[in-house]
Amino acid sequence: MSSYRRAALLSYVNIILRNAVGIFLTPFVVRMLGKEDFGLYSLIGSYIAYLTVLDLGLNTTVVRYIAQYRTEKDKKSEENFAANILIVYFFLTLIIASLGIIMYFNTDYLFLEALNTSELEKANTMILILICNIMITIPSKAFEGICVGYEKFEFVKSIAIIKYLSRSILVVAILTIGYDSLGLVVLDTLLNVFFIGITIYYVFFVLKIFPKFHSFKLGFLKEIFGYSIWVFLFALVFQFKWSTGQVVLGANTDTVTVAIFAVGITLGMYFNAFGNVINGLLLPKVVKSVYDGINPKEELKKMIEVSRLTLLVLSFILLAFILFGKDFIFLWLGKDFEEAWLVGLLFMIAHTISITQGYIHKILEAKKILKFKSLSFLVFGSFGIIVGSIFSQTEGITGMIYGIIIFEFLLQIFLNVYYQKVLKIPILHFLKSTFLSYVITLCFLFLIIYNLKKYFLVESWFSFLIQATSYSILFGVTVYYFVFSMKEKQLIKSLISFKKNM
């Protein structure tokens, strides 16, 4: 099995583990903290999350340039780039500290009506700790980027799995002892410090990559920021949309409403994470293809192959959530969180096409032409937040999510016209080759399961698991025989034969 397949497998293990543990851990955390404290934890996490995107896209920049120098076998430029980027990160950390202090002193003003005095005091303490956490975490992304640039995906994914398992066990321990949301913030910070240390050790003593300052060229620095700023803007808008949604609801409603919205967005983020597993492994390979040169027809063929594999995962989750999502949320968190289903569903539907076009996004990154897409995200995302904020004053959660999602759909239409007209990608051919067989088959599958489901009520986790298992088998068989191409069937057979030979 290739390193890419092993990395993809570890990524799916990581996400499945997060989902499986989250099913049990989230209700435990909500119960131990209470809905109000859990809402406060979600609200402050969303508020301070704006700082997490202030790496200015440098993490992706590190991956891209390390992959380039590795392809060119230019060790000197690699060392010099690593040294320069660490200097940049140092000054960036100072900026983050300054902005964090500004946010800290404006917390009382922003949440004066939504939080009481004790909640405001706790919120301020949490913000200070989270600022320190982010100041440590963002510079460490340089070392993680080096690992990814060297295609050491297995190390990065393994560390993520170990870290999540450790956190889950410790969360249960400290909440059982009696700690609250403040204890969770402290725990996350300490764990980050420990695992960042492991990553730095791996880069220095396993990969034997040492930053070494050879020269400082202003022109090269401009080139780095000319690339990273658009990566940063893209990430900022994504964070801005969903974090601002929670912050606005926190200002207009209450912490319980924020908690419900946060659960829906969390489910959507799981969907996003599953779909982007393959996309997250592509950049070093796409950079190599760009520098080696690739035939446009061959590139389109690869694009469709990757997109169909991604759509396989997305369609399985989306159809399952449509059919069983409400039952899941009811069993998981109770009737009070029912609105989270609509938030999660709309998130998933709106992002399906953009996730399946992850290969196109990596081409834009590799060729350093991400500017137009990032600006488009900014414009449409801003309008979505404005409209959602207005509607949320009267409609609450539904007003916010509909405002954001409407402009997300408009954005996807706009970008696909851009891909067709400017990048010369035959989008209609791409969409037909990727989606048509899935859409037709899954519509029939939905009608069958939906009508059968009327006769089998979900009353417990046991009945839910029986139905979910039956759905998984039916989905797998249907897709294998009615959707998969011969090449995709051969890929599945090779994976099965590999497991048998292990």
mmCIF file with all atom_site columns, N, CA and C in Angstrom, residues 323-324 327-328 330-331 453 456-465 467:
data_model
loop_
_atom_site.group_PDB
_atom_site.id
_atom_site.type_symbol
_atom_site.label_atom_id
_atom_site.label_alt_id
_atom_site.label_comp_id
_atom_site.label_asym_id
_atom_site.label_entity_id
_atom_site.label_seq_id
_atom_site.pdbx_PDB_ins_code
_atom_site.Cartn_x
_atom_site.Cartn_y
_atom_site.Cartn_z
_atom_site.occupancy
_atom_site.B_iso_or_equiv
_atom_site.pdbx_formal_charge
_atom_site.auth_seq_id
_atom_site.auth_comp_id
_atom_site.auth_asym_id
_atom_site.auth_atom_id
_atom_site.pdbx_PDB_model_num
ATOM 1  N N  . LEU A 1 323 ? -31.343 10.888 6.078  1.00 0.00 ? 323 LEU A N  1
ATOM 2  C CA . LEU A 1 323 ? -32.249 9.831  6.512  1.00 0.00 ? 323 LEU A CA 1
ATOM 3  C C  . LEU A 1 323 ? -32.275 9.635  8.027  1.00 0.00 ? 323 LEU A C  1
ATOM 4  N N  . PHE A 1 324 ? -31.098 9.717  8.653  1.00 0.00 ? 324 PHE A N  1
ATOM 5  C CA . PHE A 1 324 ? -30.997 9.339  10.063 1.00 0.00 ? 324 PHE A CA 1
ATOM 6  C C  . PHE A 1 324 ? -30.486 10.460 10.972 1.00 0.00 ? 324 PHE A C  1
ATOM 7  N N  . ASP A 1 327 ? -32.761 11.446 14.002 1.00 0.00 ? 327 ASP A N  1
ATOM 8  C CA . ASP A 1 327 ? -32.761 10.372 15.003 1.00 0.00 ? 327 ASP A CA 1
ATOM 9  C C  . ASP A 1 327 ? -31.459 10.385 15.793 1.00 0.00 ? 327 ASP A C  1
ATOM 10 N N  . PHE A 1 328 ? -30.361 10.590 15.078 1.00 0.00 ? 328 PHE A N  1
ATOM 11 C CA . PHE A 1 328 ? -29.051 10.601 15.727 1.00 0.00 ? 328 PHE A CA 1
ATOM 12 C C  . PHE A 1 328 ? -28.950 11.722 16.757 1.00 0.00 ? 328 PHE A C  1
ATOM 13 N N  . PHE A 1 330 ? -31.351 13.357 18.231 1.00 0.00 ? 330 PHE A N  1
ATOM 14 C CA . PHE A 1 330 ? -32.283 13.135 19.338 1.00 0.00 ? 330 PHE A CA 1
ATOM 15 C C  . PHE A 1 330 ? -31.701 12.161 20.363 1.00 0.00 ? 330 PHE A C  1
ATOM 16 N N  . LEU A 1 331 ? -31.119 11.050 19.882 1.00 0.00 ? 331 LEU A N  1
ATOM 17 C CA . LEU A 1 331 ? -30.513 10.079 20.795 1.00 0.00 ? 331 LEU A CA 1
ATOM 18 C C  . LEU A 1 331 ? -29.248 10.631 21.444 1.00 0.00 ? 331 LEU A C  1
ATOM 19 N N  . LYS A 1 453 ? -38.184 3.088  5.938  1.00 0.00 ? 453 LYS A N  1
ATOM 20 C CA . LYS A 1 453 ? -37.918 3.610  7.273  1.00 0.00 ? 453 LYS A CA 1
ATOM 21 C C  . LYS A 1 453 ? -39.212 3.904  8.048  1.00 0.00 ? 453 LYS A C  1
ATOM 22 N N  . PHE A 1 456 ? -39.992 1.161  10.493 1.00 0.00 ? 456 PHE A N  1
ATOM 23 C CA . PHE A 1 456 ? -39.011 0.792  11.517 1.00 0.00 ? 456 PHE A CA 1
ATOM 24 C C  . PHE A 1 456 ? -38.613 2.049  12.293 1.00 0.00 ? 456 PHE A C  1
ATOM 25 N N  . LEU A 1 457 ? -39.216 2.239  13.446 1.00 0.00 ? 457 LEU A N  1
ATOM 26 C CA . LEU A 1 457 ? -38.955 3.414  14.249 1.00 0.00 ? 457 LEU A CA 1
ATOM 27 C C  . LEU A 1 457 ? -37.623 3.283  14.980 1.00 0.00 ? 457 LEU A C  1
ATOM 28 N N  . VAL A 1 458 ? -36.931 4.409  15.126 1.00 0.00 ? 458 VAL A N  1
ATOM 29 C CA . VAL A 1 458 ? -35.695 4.440  15.899 1.00 0.00 ? 458 VAL A CA 1
ATOM 30 C C  . VAL A 1 458 ? -36.038 4.868  17.321 1.00 0.00 ? 458 VAL A C  1
ATOM 31 N N  . GLU A 1 459 ? -35.946 3.935  18.258 1.00 0.00 ? 459 GLU A N  1
ATOM 32 C CA . GLU A 1 459 ? -36.315 4.214  19.642 1.00 0.00 ? 459 GLU A CA 1
ATOM 33 C C  . GLU A 1 459 ? -35.154 4.087  20.611 1.00 0.00 ? 459 GLU A C  1
ATOM 34 N N  . SER A 1 460 ? -34.014 3.572  20.121 1.00 0.00 ? 460 SER A N  1
ATOM 35 C CA . SER A 1 460 ? -32.842 3.377  20.982 1.00 0.00 ? 460 SER A CA 1
ATOM 36 C C  . SER A 1 460 ? -31.597 3.345  20.119 1.00 0.00 ? 460 SER A C  1
ATOM 37 N N  . TRP A 1 461 ? -30.446 3.379  20.780 1.00 0.00 ? 461 TRP A N  1
ATOM 38 C CA . TRP A 1 461 ? -29.188 3.280  20.041 1.00 0.00 ? 461 TRP A CA 1
ATOM 39 C C  . TRP A 1 461 ? -29.078 1.949  19.317 1.00 0.00 ? 461 TRP A C  1
ATOM 40 N N  . PHE A 1 462 ? -29.653 0.909  19.892 1.00 0.00 ? 462 PHE A N  1
ATOM 41 C CA . PHE A 1 462 ? -29.586 -0.415 19.257 1.00 0.00 ? 462 PHE A CA 1
ATOM 42 C C  . PHE A 1 462 ? -30.321 -0.414 17.923 1.00 0.00 ? 462 PHE A C  1
ATOM 43 N N  . SER A 1 463 ? -31.566 0.095  17.928 1.00 0.00 ? 463 SER A N  1
ATOM 44 C CA . SER A 1 463 ? -32.326 0.141  16.677 1.00 0.00 ? 463 SER A CA 1
ATOM 45 C C  . SER A 1 463 ? -31.685 1.095  15.672 1.00 0.00 ? 463 SER A C  1
ATOM 46 N N  . PHE A 1 464 ? -31.077 2.168  16.185 1.00 0.00 ? 464 PHE A N  1
ATOM 47 C CA . PHE A 1 464 ? -30.379 3.099  15.295 1.00 0.00 ? 464 PHE A CA 1
ATOM 48 C C  . PHE A 1 464 ? -29.189 2.410  14.618 1.00 0.00 ? 464 PHE A C  1
ATOM 49 N N  . LEU A 1 465 ? -28.410 1.669  15.369 1.00 0.00 ? 465 LEU A N  1
ATOM 50 C CA . LEU A 1 465 ? -27.237 0.980  14.815 1.00 0.00 ? 465 LEU A CA 1
ATOM 51 C C  . LEU A 1 465 ? -27.642 -0.092 13.817 1.00 0.00 ? 465 LEU A C  1
ATOM 52 N N  . GLN A 1 467 ? -30.309 -0.013 11.855 1.00 0.00 ? 467 GLN A N  1
ATOM 53 C CA . GLN A 1 467 ? -30.678 0.689  10.625 1.00 0.00 ? 467 GLN A CA 1
ATOM 54 C C  . GLN A 1 467 ? -29.455 1.285  9.926  1.00 0.00 ? 467 GLN A C  1
#
